[in-house]
Amino acid sequence: MSYRVLVADDHPLMRTALRQTIAQALGDAEVPEAARFEQIGPAIERSEGIDLIVLDLHMPGMNGFIGLMMLRSEHPAIPVLVVSASEDHATIQRAIDCGASGFVPKSAPNTEIGDAIRAVLDGEIWMPAIEDVVDSGDALPAQRIAGMTPKELRVLAGIAEGKLNKQIAYEMNIAEKTVKAHVTTILRKLGVLSRTQAAVIASQLALAPPPVE
């Protein structure tokens, strides 16, 4: 069986390394690439079925874990393996809570990344071999946001970035009144009364910058 694995990472050298790892793990696999979050959707559409997305959490346009949740909402049938420079237990657990099927540190040896790729393709959940993954305490924001539609998640990402309704409407190519309707639904689903409160909850799904290499 020939797999199609989409590599989404903004660093060209990392994409090259992941392509080599995928070739070692799967043999003759097709490996399309995306360097920004907004390139993932078009890359999926151009391919005749993606079997796995290997995702960098810190790539441009991700909006932290909101990007991961948007991806899972828009393409629920495609598993996502997070390969990240952030290796703390809270980040690992939060990625799984937000819908990732696996998490492997970028510092892991190629053989471990290959094992993770095969495991997730087989329907398993892959996490680093750690004694105890601590509860990050962030399950509540993830649970509140998990029920949102892809468009609502995009509007929420805009709110988190401090954008006005008309800016969000322009970027999404929808009417401003439609954005307002989405905002109303978002506030209701989050159980808050204002955009500011919604932004605070969304900020809990943000990511700290990756460690300097």
mmCIF file with all atom_site columns, C-alpha atoms in Angstrom:
data_model
loop_
_atom_site.group_PDB
_atom_site.id
_atom_site.type_symbol
_atom_site.label_atom_id
_atom_site.label_alt_id
_atom_site.label_comp_id
_atom_site.label_asym_id
_atom_site.label_entity_id
_atom_site.label_seq_id
_atom_site.pdbx_PDB_ins_code
_atom_site.Cartn_x
_atom_site.Cartn_y
_atom_site.Cartn_z
_atom_site.occupancy
_atom_site.B_iso_or_equiv
_atom_site.pdbx_formal_charge
_atom_site.auth_seq_id
_atom_site.auth_comp_id
_atom_site.auth_asym_id
_atom_site.auth_atom_id
_atom_site.pdbx_PDB_model_num
ATOM 1   C CA . MET A 1 1   ? 0.000   0.000  0.000  1.00 0.00 ? 1   MET A CA 1
ATOM 2   C CA . SER A 1 2   ? 1.304   3.449  -0.943 1.00 0.00 ? 2   SER A CA 1
ATOM 3   C CA . TYR A 1 3   ? 0.555   6.128  1.649  1.00 0.00 ? 3   TYR A CA 1
ATOM 4   C CA . ARG A 1 4   ? 0.097   9.876  1.233  1.00 0.00 ? 4   ARG A CA 1
ATOM 5   C CA . VAL A 1 5   ? 1.542   11.773 4.197  1.00 0.00 ? 5   VAL A CA 1
ATOM 6   C CA . LEU A 1 6   ? 1.251   15.555 4.307  1.00 0.00 ? 6   LEU A CA 1
ATOM 7   C CA . VAL A 1 7   ? 4.187   17.260 6.057  1.00 0.00 ? 7   VAL A CA 1
ATOM 8   C CA . ALA A 1 8   ? 3.206   20.665 7.477  1.00 0.00 ? 8   ALA A CA 1
ATOM 9   C CA . ASP A 1 9   ? 6.237   22.530 8.840  1.00 0.00 ? 9   ASP A CA 1
ATOM 10  C CA . ASP A 1 10  ? 7.653   25.961 8.077  1.00 0.00 ? 10  ASP A CA 1
ATOM 11  C CA . HIS A 1 11  ? 11.323  24.886 8.223  1.00 0.00 ? 11  HIS A CA 1
ATOM 12  C CA . PRO A 1 12  ? 12.581  23.485 4.861  1.00 0.00 ? 12  PRO A CA 1
ATOM 13  C CA . LEU A 1 13  ? 15.307  21.414 6.534  1.00 0.00 ? 13  LEU A CA 1
ATOM 14  C CA . MET A 1 14  ? 12.774  19.846 8.903  1.00 0.00 ? 14  MET A CA 1
ATOM 15  C CA . ARG A 1 15  ? 10.455  19.018 6.004  1.00 0.00 ? 15  ARG A CA 1
ATOM 16  C CA . THR A 1 16  ? 13.365  17.356 4.204  1.00 0.00 ? 16  THR A CA 1
ATOM 17  C CA . ALA A 1 17  ? 14.264  15.371 7.312  1.00 0.00 ? 17  ALA A CA 1
ATOM 18  C CA . LEU A 1 18  ? 10.659  14.259 7.778  1.00 0.00 ? 18  LEU A CA 1
ATOM 19  C CA . ARG A 1 19  ? 10.410  13.223 4.126  1.00 0.00 ? 19  ARG A CA 1
ATOM 20  C CA . GLN A 1 20  ? 13.459  11.019 4.606  1.00 0.00 ? 20  GLN A CA 1
ATOM 21  C CA . THR A 1 21  ? 12.034  9.548  7.806  1.00 0.00 ? 21  THR A CA 1
ATOM 22  C CA . ILE A 1 22  ? 8.708   8.814  6.091  1.00 0.00 ? 22  ILE A CA 1
ATOM 23  C CA . ALA A 1 23  ? 10.530  7.121  3.202  1.00 0.00 ? 23  ALA A CA 1
ATOM 24  C CA . GLN A 1 24  ? 12.446  4.935  5.675  1.00 0.00 ? 24  GLN A CA 1
ATOM 25  C CA . ALA A 1 25  ? 9.288   4.074  7.619  1.00 0.00 ? 25  ALA A CA 1
ATOM 26  C CA . LEU A 1 26  ? 6.844   3.528  4.769  1.00 0.00 ? 26  LEU A CA 1
ATOM 27  C CA . GLY A 1 27  ? 8.860   3.009  1.626  1.00 0.00 ? 27  GLY A CA 1
ATOM 28  C CA . ASP A 1 28  ? 7.246   4.461  -1.497 1.00 0.00 ? 28  ASP A CA 1
ATOM 29  C CA . ALA A 1 29  ? 5.046   7.173  0.022  1.00 0.00 ? 29  ALA A CA 1
ATOM 30  C CA . GLU A 1 30  ? 3.759   10.384 -1.559 1.00 0.00 ? 30  GLU A CA 1
ATOM 31  C CA . VAL A 1 31  ? 4.702   13.363 0.648  1.00 0.00 ? 31  VAL A CA 1
ATOM 32  C CA . PRO A 1 32  ? 3.069   16.707 -0.217 1.00 0.00 ? 32  PRO A CA 1
ATOM 33  C CA . GLU A 1 33  ? 4.173   19.688 1.877  1.00 0.00 ? 33  GLU A CA 1
ATOM 34  C CA . ALA A 1 34  ? 2.787   22.836 3.494  1.00 0.00 ? 34  ALA A CA 1
ATOM 35  C CA . ALA A 1 35  ? 4.878   25.661 4.952  1.00 0.00 ? 35  ALA A CA 1
ATOM 36  C CA . ARG A 1 36  ? 1.985   27.610 6.486  1.00 0.00 ? 36  ARG A CA 1
ATOM 37  C CA . PHE A 1 37  ? -1.262  26.552 8.131  1.00 0.00 ? 37  PHE A CA 1
ATOM 38  C CA . GLU A 1 38  ? -3.420  28.029 5.360  1.00 0.00 ? 38  GLU A CA 1
ATOM 39  C CA . GLN A 1 39  ? -1.582  25.875 2.805  1.00 0.00 ? 39  GLN A CA 1
ATOM 40  C CA . ILE A 1 40  ? -2.745  22.637 4.434  1.00 0.00 ? 40  ILE A CA 1
ATOM 41  C CA . GLY A 1 41  ? -6.316  22.729 3.085  1.00 0.00 ? 41  GLY A CA 1
ATOM 42  C CA . PRO A 1 42  ? -5.293  23.314 -0.552 1.00 0.00 ? 42  PRO A CA 1
ATOM 43  C CA . ALA A 1 43  ? -2.601  20.629 -0.256 1.00 0.00 ? 43  ALA A CA 1
ATOM 44  C CA . ILE A 1 44  ? -5.237  18.147 0.924  1.00 0.00 ? 44  ILE A CA 1
ATOM 45  C CA . GLU A 1 45  ? -7.557  19.111 -1.939 1.00 0.00 ? 45  GLU A CA 1
ATOM 46  C CA . ARG A 1 46  ? -4.794  18.627 -4.515 1.00 0.00 ? 46  ARG A CA 1
ATOM 47  C CA . SER A 1 47  ? -4.021  15.119 -3.265 1.00 0.00 ? 47  SER A CA 1
ATOM 48  C CA . GLU A 1 48  ? -6.149  12.075 -3.924 1.00 0.00 ? 48  GLU A CA 1
ATOM 49  C CA . GLY A 1 49  ? -6.667  11.264 -0.267 1.00 0.00 ? 49  GLY A CA 1
ATOM 50  C CA . ILE A 1 50  ? -4.283  12.065 2.589  1.00 0.00 ? 50  ILE A CA 1
ATOM 51  C CA . ASP A 1 51  ? -3.659  9.243  5.055  1.00 0.00 ? 51  ASP A CA 1
ATOM 52  C CA . LEU A 1 52  ? -1.805  11.260 7.703  1.00 0.00 ? 52  LEU A CA 1
ATOM 53  C CA . ILE A 1 53  ? -0.829  14.846 8.519  1.00 0.00 ? 53  ILE A CA 1
ATOM 54  C CA . VAL A 1 54  ? 2.510   15.379 10.272 1.00 0.00 ? 54  VAL A CA 1
ATOM 55  C CA . LEU A 1 55  ? 2.076   18.782 11.885 1.00 0.00 ? 55  LEU A CA 1
ATOM 56  C CA . ASP A 1 56  ? 4.354   21.375 13.479 1.00 0.00 ? 56  ASP A CA 1
ATOM 57  C CA . LEU A 1 57  ? 2.373   23.242 16.157 1.00 0.00 ? 57  LEU A CA 1
ATOM 58  C CA . HIS A 1 58  ? 4.439   26.410 15.716 1.00 0.00 ? 58  HIS A CA 1
ATOM 59  C CA . MET A 1 59  ? 4.069   26.903 11.966 1.00 0.00 ? 59  MET A CA 1
ATOM 60  C CA . PRO A 1 60  ? 2.735   30.322 10.847 1.00 0.00 ? 60  PRO A CA 1
ATOM 61  C CA . GLY A 1 61  ? -1.054  30.681 10.976 1.00 0.00 ? 61  GLY A CA 1
ATOM 62  C CA . MET A 1 62  ? -1.617  27.935 13.550 1.00 0.00 ? 62  MET A CA 1
ATOM 63  C CA . ASN A 1 63  ? -3.076  30.150 16.322 1.00 0.00 ? 63  ASN A CA 1
ATOM 64  C CA . GLY A 1 64  ? -1.825  27.646 18.870 1.00 0.00 ? 64  GLY A CA 1
ATOM 65  C CA . PHE A 1 65  ? -4.025  24.654 19.499 1.00 0.00 ? 65  PHE A CA 1
ATOM 66  C CA . ILE A 1 66  ? -6.961  26.350 17.783 1.00 0.00 ? 66  ILE A CA 1
ATOM 67  C CA . GLY A 1 67  ? -5.302  25.514 14.469 1.00 0.00 ? 67  GLY A CA 1
ATOM 68  C CA . LEU A 1 68  ? -5.088  21.854 15.443 1.00 0.00 ? 68  LEU A CA 1
ATOM 69  C CA . MET A 1 69  ? -8.760  21.838 16.411 1.00 0.00 ? 69  MET A CA 1
ATOM 70  C CA . MET A 1 70  ? -9.710  23.583 13.156 1.00 0.00 ? 70  MET A CA 1
ATOM 71  C CA . LEU A 1 71  ? -7.801  20.945 11.222 1.00 0.00 ? 71  LEU A CA 1
ATOM 72  C CA . ARG A 1 72  ? -9.511  18.100 13.064 1.00 0.00 ? 72  ARG A CA 1
ATOM 73  C CA . SER A 1 73  ? -12.906 19.747 12.599 1.00 0.00 ? 73  SER A CA 1
ATOM 74  C CA . GLU A 1 74  ? -12.445 20.312 8.857  1.00 0.00 ? 74  GLU A CA 1
ATOM 75  C CA . HIS A 1 75  ? -10.799 16.946 8.138  1.00 0.00 ? 75  HIS A CA 1
ATOM 76  C CA . PRO A 1 76  ? -11.967 14.553 10.874 1.00 0.00 ? 76  PRO A CA 1
ATOM 77  C CA . ALA A 1 77  ? -11.071 11.427 8.894  1.00 0.00 ? 77  ALA A CA 1
ATOM 78  C CA . ILE A 1 78  ? -7.366  12.326 8.629  1.00 0.00 ? 78  ILE A CA 1
ATOM 79  C CA . PRO A 1 79  ? -5.258  11.542 11.726 1.00 0.00 ? 79  PRO A CA 1
ATOM 80  C CA . VAL A 1 80  ? -2.732  14.146 12.856 1.00 0.00 ? 80  VAL A CA 1
ATOM 81  C CA . LEU A 1 81  ? 0.700   13.375 14.284 1.00 0.00 ? 81  LEU A CA 1
ATOM 82  C CA . VAL A 1 82  ? 2.216   16.390 16.028 1.00 0.00 ? 82  VAL A CA 1
ATOM 83  C CA . VAL A 1 83  ? 6.002   16.675 15.707 1.00 0.00 ? 83  VAL A CA 1
ATOM 84  C CA . SER A 1 84  ? 7.025   19.583 17.907 1.00 0.00 ? 84  SER A CA 1
ATOM 85  C CA . ALA A 1 85  ? 10.038  21.267 19.472 1.00 0.00 ? 85  ALA A CA 1
ATOM 86  C CA . SER A 1 86  ? 7.925   21.771 22.600 1.00 0.00 ? 86  SER A CA 1
ATOM 87  C CA . GLU A 1 87  ? 8.328   18.639 24.710 1.00 0.00 ? 87  GLU A CA 1
ATOM 88  C CA . ASP A 1 88  ? 6.758   19.488 28.069 1.00 0.00 ? 88  ASP A CA 1
ATOM 89  C CA . HIS A 1 89  ? 4.146   17.122 29.426 1.00 0.00 ? 89  HIS A CA 1
ATOM 90  C CA . ALA A 1 90  ? 1.373   19.746 29.460 1.00 0.00 ? 90  ALA A CA 1
ATOM 91  C CA . THR A 1 91  ? 1.824   20.488 25.740 1.00 0.00 ? 91  THR A CA 1
ATOM 92  C CA . ILE A 1 92  ? 1.798   16.790 24.896 1.00 0.00 ? 92  ILE A CA 1
ATOM 93  C CA . GLN A 1 93  ? -1.398  16.158 26.843 1.00 0.00 ? 93  GLN A CA 1
ATOM 94  C CA . ARG A 1 94  ? -3.082  19.278 25.459 1.00 0.00 ? 94  ARG A CA 1
ATOM 95  C CA . ALA A 1 95  ? -2.300  18.205 21.885 1.00 0.00 ? 95  ALA A CA 1
ATOM 96  C CA . ILE A 1 96  ? -3.987  14.851 22.517 1.00 0.00 ? 96  ILE A CA 1
ATOM 97  C CA . ASP A 1 97  ? -6.944  16.582 24.211 1.00 0.00 ? 97  ASP A CA 1
ATOM 98  C CA . CYS A 1 98  ? -7.343  18.810 21.125 1.00 0.00 ? 98  CYS A CA 1
ATOM 99  C CA . GLY A 1 99  ? -7.560  15.872 18.739 1.00 0.00 ? 99  GLY A CA 1
ATOM 100 C CA . ALA A 1 100 ? -4.039  14.804 17.787 1.00 0.00 ? 100 ALA A CA 1
ATOM 101 C CA . SER A 1 101 ? -3.594  11.058 17.308 1.00 0.00 ? 101 SER A CA 1
ATOM 102 C CA . GLY A 1 102 ? 0.024   11.235 18.373 1.00 0.00 ? 102 GLY A CA 1
ATOM 103 C CA . PHE A 1 103 ? 2.841   13.450 19.601 1.00 0.00 ? 103 PHE A CA 1
ATOM 104 C CA . VAL A 1 104 ? 6.557   12.968 19.086 1.00 0.00 ? 104 VAL A CA 1
ATOM 105 C CA . PRO A 1 105 ? 9.339   15.464 19.920 1.00 0.00 ? 105 PRO A CA 1
ATOM 106 C CA . LYS A 1 106 ? 11.466  16.802 17.088 1.00 0.00 ? 106 LYS A CA 1
ATOM 107 C CA . SER A 1 107 ? 14.491  15.739 19.120 1.00 0.00 ? 107 SER A CA 1
ATOM 108 C CA . ALA A 1 108 ? 13.426  12.085 18.926 1.00 0.00 ? 108 ALA A CA 1
ATOM 109 C CA . PRO A 1 109 ? 15.564  9.750  16.763 1.00 0.00 ? 109 PRO A CA 1
ATOM 110 C CA . ASN A 1 110 ? 14.298  9.011  13.267 1.00 0.00 ? 110 ASN A CA 1
ATOM 111 C CA . THR A 1 111 ? 13.433  5.465  14.258 1.00 0.00 ? 111 THR A CA 1
ATOM 112 C CA . GLU A 1 112 ? 11.057  6.717  16.975 1.00 0.00 ? 112 GLU A CA 1
ATOM 113 C CA . ILE A 1 113 ? 9.394   9.198  14.614 1.00 0.00 ? 113 ILE A CA 1
ATOM 114 C CA . GLY A 1 114 ? 9.005   6.361  12.112 1.00 0.00 ? 114 GLY A CA 1
ATOM 115 C CA . ASP A 1 115 ? 7.440   4.144  14.797 1.00 0.00 ? 115 ASP A CA 1
ATOM 116 C CA . ALA A 1 116 ? 5.025   6.964  15.657 1.00 0.00 ? 116 ALA A CA 1
ATOM 117 C CA . ILE A 1 117 ? 4.024   7.393  11.995 1.00 0.00 ? 117 ILE A CA 1
ATOM 118 C CA . ARG A 1 118 ? 3.306   3.677  11.569 1.00 0.00 ? 118 ARG A CA 1
ATOM 119 C CA . ALA A 1 119 ? 1.410   3.479  14.865 1.00 0.00 ? 119 ALA A CA 1
ATOM 120 C CA . VAL A 1 120 ? -0.885  6.406  14.048 1.00 0.00 ? 120 VAL A CA 1
ATOM 121 C CA . LEU A 1 121 ? -1.525  5.022  10.552 1.00 0.00 ? 121 LEU A CA 1
ATOM 122 C CA . ASP A 1 122 ? -2.558  1.775  12.263 1.00 0.00 ? 122 ASP A CA 1
ATOM 123 C CA . GLY A 1 123 ? -5.135  3.677  14.322 1.00 0.00 ? 123 GLY A CA 1
ATOM 124 C CA . GLU A 1 124 ? -3.171  3.872  17.548 1.00 0.00 ? 124 GLU A CA 1
ATOM 125 C CA . ILE A 1 125 ? -2.476  6.835  19.829 1.00 0.00 ? 125 ILE A CA 1
ATOM 126 C CA . TRP A 1 126 ? 1.259   7.547  20.125 1.00 0.00 ? 126 TRP A CA 1
ATOM 127 C CA . MET A 1 127 ? 2.853   9.492  22.956 1.00 0.00 ? 127 MET A CA 1
ATOM 128 C CA . PRO A 1 128 ? 6.452   9.706  24.182 1.00 0.00 ? 128 PRO A CA 1
ATOM 129 C CA . ALA A 1 129 ? 7.547   7.063  26.663 1.00 0.00 ? 129 ALA A CA 1
ATOM 130 C CA . ILE A 1 130 ? 7.266   9.129  29.832 1.00 0.00 ? 130 ILE A CA 1
ATOM 131 C CA . GLU A 1 131 ? 6.533   7.976  33.350 1.00 0.00 ? 131 GLU A CA 1
ATOM 132 C CA . ASP A 1 132 ? 3.512   10.160 33.897 1.00 0.00 ? 132 ASP A CA 1
ATOM 133 C CA . VAL A 1 133 ? 1.938   12.765 31.627 1.00 0.00 ? 133 VAL A CA 1
ATOM 134 C CA . VAL A 1 134 ? 0.585   15.361 34.023 1.00 0.00 ? 134 VAL A CA 1
ATOM 135 C CA . ASP A 1 135 ? -2.867  16.853 33.605 1.00 0.00 ? 135 ASP A CA 1
ATOM 136 C CA . SER A 1 136 ? -2.378  20.315 32.149 1.00 0.00 ? 136 SER A CA 1
ATOM 137 C CA . GLY A 1 137 ? -5.620  21.561 33.642 1.00 0.00 ? 137 GLY A CA 1
ATOM 138 C CA . ASP A 1 138 ? -6.676  22.900 30.226 1.00 0.00 ? 138 ASP A CA 1
ATOM 139 C CA . ALA A 1 139 ? -9.282  20.294 29.350 1.00 0.00 ? 139 ALA A CA 1
ATOM 140 C CA . LEU A 1 140 ? -12.158 22.730 29.962 1.00 0.00 ? 140 LEU A CA 1
ATOM 141 C CA . PRO A 1 141 ? -11.220 25.242 27.216 1.00 0.00 ? 141 PRO A CA 1
ATOM 142 C CA . ALA A 1 142 ? -10.605 22.381 24.810 1.00 0.00 ? 142 ALA A CA 1
ATOM 143 C CA . GLN A 1 143 ? -13.978 20.820 25.631 1.00 0.00 ? 143 GLN A CA 1
ATOM 144 C CA . ARG A 1 144 ? -15.810 24.113 25.161 1.00 0.00 ? 144 ARG A CA 1
ATOM 145 C CA . ILE A 1 145 ? -14.189 24.772 21.796 1.00 0.00 ? 145 ILE A CA 1
ATOM 146 C CA . ALA A 1 146 ? -14.400 21.187 20.522 1.00 0.00 ? 146 ALA A CA 1
ATOM 147 C CA . GLY A 1 147 ? -18.095 21.546 19.627 1.00 0.00 ? 147 GLY A CA 1
ATOM 148 C CA . MET A 1 148 ? -17.545 24.498 17.295 1.00 0.00 ? 148 MET A CA 1
ATOM 149 C CA . THR A 1 149 ? -17.847 24.330 13.528 1.00 0.00 ? 149 THR A CA 1
ATOM 150 C CA . PRO A 1 150 ? -14.819 25.051 11.300 1.00 0.00 ? 150 PRO A CA 1
ATOM 151 C CA . LYS A 1 151 ? -16.137 28.558 10.524 1.00 0.00 ? 151 LYS A CA 1
ATOM 152 C CA . GLU A 1 152 ? -16.742 29.288 14.201 1.00 0.00 ? 152 GLU A CA 1
ATOM 153 C CA . LEU A 1 153 ? -13.192 28.189 14.978 1.00 0.00 ? 153 LEU A CA 1
ATOM 154 C CA . ARG A 1 154 ? -11.853 30.548 12.301 1.00 0.00 ? 154 ARG A CA 1
ATOM 155 C CA . VAL A 1 155 ? -13.870 33.416 13.753 1.00 0.00 ? 155 VAL A CA 1
ATOM 156 C CA . LEU A 1 156 ? -12.617 32.569 17.239 1.00 0.00 ? 156 LEU A CA 1
ATOM 157 C CA . ALA A 1 157 ? -9.045  32.581 15.946 1.00 0.00 ? 157 ALA A CA 1
ATOM 158 C CA . GLY A 1 158 ? -9.669  36.070 14.582 1.00 0.00 ? 158 GLY A CA 1
ATOM 159 C CA . ILE A 1 159 ? -11.096 37.206 17.927 1.00 0.00 ? 159 ILE A CA 1
ATOM 160 C CA . ALA A 1 160 ? -8.034  35.820 19.686 1.00 0.00 ? 160 ALA A CA 1
ATOM 161 C CA . GLU A 1 161 ? -5.841  37.910 17.365 1.00 0.00 ? 161 GLU A CA 1
ATOM 162 C CA . GLY A 1 162 ? -7.834  41.065 18.192 1.00 0.00 ? 162 GLY A CA 1
ATOM 163 C CA . LYS A 1 163 ? -9.340  41.436 14.704 1.00 0.00 ? 163 LYS A CA 1
ATOM 164 C CA . LEU A 1 164 ? -12.557 43.368 14.048 1.00 0.00 ? 164 LEU A CA 1
ATOM 165 C CA . ASN A 1 165 ? -15.617 41.671 12.589 1.00 0.00 ? 165 ASN A CA 1
ATOM 166 C CA . LYS A 1 166 ? -15.073 43.386 9.230  1.00 0.00 ? 166 LYS A CA 1
ATOM 167 C CA . GLN A 1 167 ? -11.479 42.144 9.112  1.00 0.00 ? 167 GLN A CA 1
ATOM 168 C CA . ILE A 1 168 ? -12.587 38.592 9.868  1.00 0.00 ? 168 ILE A CA 1
ATOM 169 C CA . ALA A 1 169 ? -15.364 38.864 7.279  1.00 0.00 ? 169 ALA A CA 1
ATOM 170 C CA . TYR A 1 170 ? -12.908 40.041 4.616  1.00 0.00 ? 170 TYR A CA 1
ATOM 171 C CA . GLU A 1 171 ? -10.439 37.237 5.324  1.00 0.00 ? 171 GLU A CA 1
ATOM 172 C CA . MET A 1 172 ? -13.159 34.566 5.332  1.00 0.00 ? 172 MET A CA 1
ATOM 173 C CA . ASN A 1 173 ? -14.979 36.091 2.332  1.00 0.00 ? 173 ASN A CA 1
ATOM 174 C CA . ILE A 1 174 ? -18.304 36.198 4.175  1.00 0.00 ? 174 ILE A CA 1
ATOM 175 C CA . ALA A 1 175 ? -20.711 38.988 5.170  1.00 0.00 ? 175 ALA A CA 1
ATOM 176 C CA . GLU A 1 176 ? -20.002 40.948 8.356  1.00 0.00 ? 176 GLU A CA 1
ATOM 177 C CA . LYS A 1 177 ? -23.467 40.074 9.665  1.00 0.00 ? 177 LYS A CA 1
ATOM 178 C CA . THR A 1 178 ? -22.542 36.395 9.285  1.00 0.00 ? 178 THR A CA 1
ATOM 179 C CA . VAL A 1 179 ? -19.466 36.986 11.419 1.00 0.00 ? 179 VAL A CA 1
ATOM 180 C CA . LYS A 1 180 ? -21.657 38.686 14.043 1.00 0.00 ? 180 LYS A CA 1
ATOM 181 C CA . ALA A 1 181 ? -23.946 35.644 14.053 1.00 0.00 ? 181 ALA A CA 1
ATOM 182 C CA . HIS A 1 182 ? -20.938 33.368 14.520 1.00 0.00 ? 182 HIS A CA 1
ATOM 183 C CA . VAL A 1 183 ? -19.678 35.556 17.380 1.00 0.00 ? 183 VAL A CA 1
ATOM 184 C CA . THR A 1 184 ? -23.055 35.265 19.124 1.00 0.00 ? 184 THR A CA 1
ATOM 185 C CA . THR A 1 185 ? -22.953 31.477 18.796 1.00 0.00 ? 185 THR A CA 1
ATOM 186 C CA . ILE A 1 186 ? -19.331 31.359 19.989 1.00 0.00 ? 186 ILE A CA 1
ATOM 187 C CA . LEU A 1 187 ? -20.128 33.375 23.120 1.00 0.00 ? 187 LEU A CA 1
ATOM 188 C CA . ARG A 1 188 ? -23.041 31.067 23.876 1.00 0.00 ? 188 ARG A CA 1
ATOM 189 C CA . LYS A 1 189 ? -20.979 27.903 23.403 1.00 0.00 ? 189 LYS A CA 1
ATOM 190 C CA . LEU A 1 190 ? -18.177 29.277 25.577 1.00 0.00 ? 190 LEU A CA 1
ATOM 191 C CA . GLY A 1 191 ? -20.611 30.459 28.242 1.00 0.00 ? 191 GLY A CA 1
ATOM 192 C CA . VAL A 1 192 ? -19.260 34.027 28.216 1.00 0.00 ? 192 VAL A CA 1
ATOM 193 C CA . LEU A 1 193 ? -20.764 37.472 27.586 1.00 0.00 ? 193 LEU A CA 1
ATOM 194 C CA . SER A 1 194 ? -18.087 39.359 25.656 1.00 0.00 ? 194 SER A CA 1
ATOM 195 C CA . ARG A 1 195 ? -15.450 39.029 22.946 1.00 0.00 ? 195 ARG A CA 1
ATOM 196 C CA . THR A 1 196 ? -12.819 39.834 25.562 1.00 0.00 ? 196 THR A CA 1
ATOM 197 C CA . GLN A 1 197 ? -13.848 36.847 27.668 1.00 0.00 ? 197 GLN A CA 1
ATOM 198 C CA . ALA A 1 198 ? -13.850 34.647 24.545 1.00 0.00 ? 198 ALA A CA 1
ATOM 199 C CA . ALA A 1 199 ? -10.329 35.854 23.702 1.00 0.00 ? 199 ALA A CA 1
ATOM 200 C CA . VAL A 1 200 ? -9.160  34.975 27.219 1.00 0.00 ? 200 VAL A CA 1
ATOM 201 C CA . ILE A 1 201 ? -10.421 31.399 26.838 1.00 0.00 ? 201 ILE A CA 1
ATOM 202 C CA . ALA A 1 202 ? -8.864  31.142 23.374 1.00 0.00 ? 202 ALA A CA 1
ATOM 203 C CA . SER A 1 203 ? -5.556  32.404 24.769 1.00 0.00 ? 203 SER A CA 1
ATOM 204 C CA . GLN A 1 204 ? -5.452  29.370 27.063 1.00 0.00 ? 204 GLN A CA 1
ATOM 205 C CA . LEU A 1 205 ? -4.983  27.299 23.917 1.00 0.00 ? 205 LEU A CA 1
ATOM 206 C CA . ALA A 1 206 ? -2.063  29.425 22.744 1.00 0.00 ? 206 ALA A CA 1
ATOM 207 C CA . LEU A 1 207 ? 1.485   28.092 22.636 1.00 0.00 ? 207 LEU A CA 1
ATOM 208 C CA . ALA A 1 208 ? 4.677   29.435 24.089 1.00 0.00 ? 208 ALA A CA 1
ATOM 209 C CA . PRO A 1 209 ? 7.438   29.932 21.493 1.00 0.00 ? 209 PRO A CA 1
ATOM 210 C CA . PRO A 1 210 ? 9.492   26.779 20.869 1.00 0.00 ? 210 PRO A CA 1
ATOM 211 C CA . PRO A 1 211 ? 12.850  26.581 22.613 1.00 0.00 ? 211 PRO A CA 1
ATOM 212 C CA . VAL A 1 212 ? 15.740  28.193 20.788 1.00 0.00 ? 212 VAL A CA 1
ATOM 213 C CA . GLU A 1 213 ? 17.806  25.544 19.048 1.00 0.00 ? 213 GLU A CA 1
#
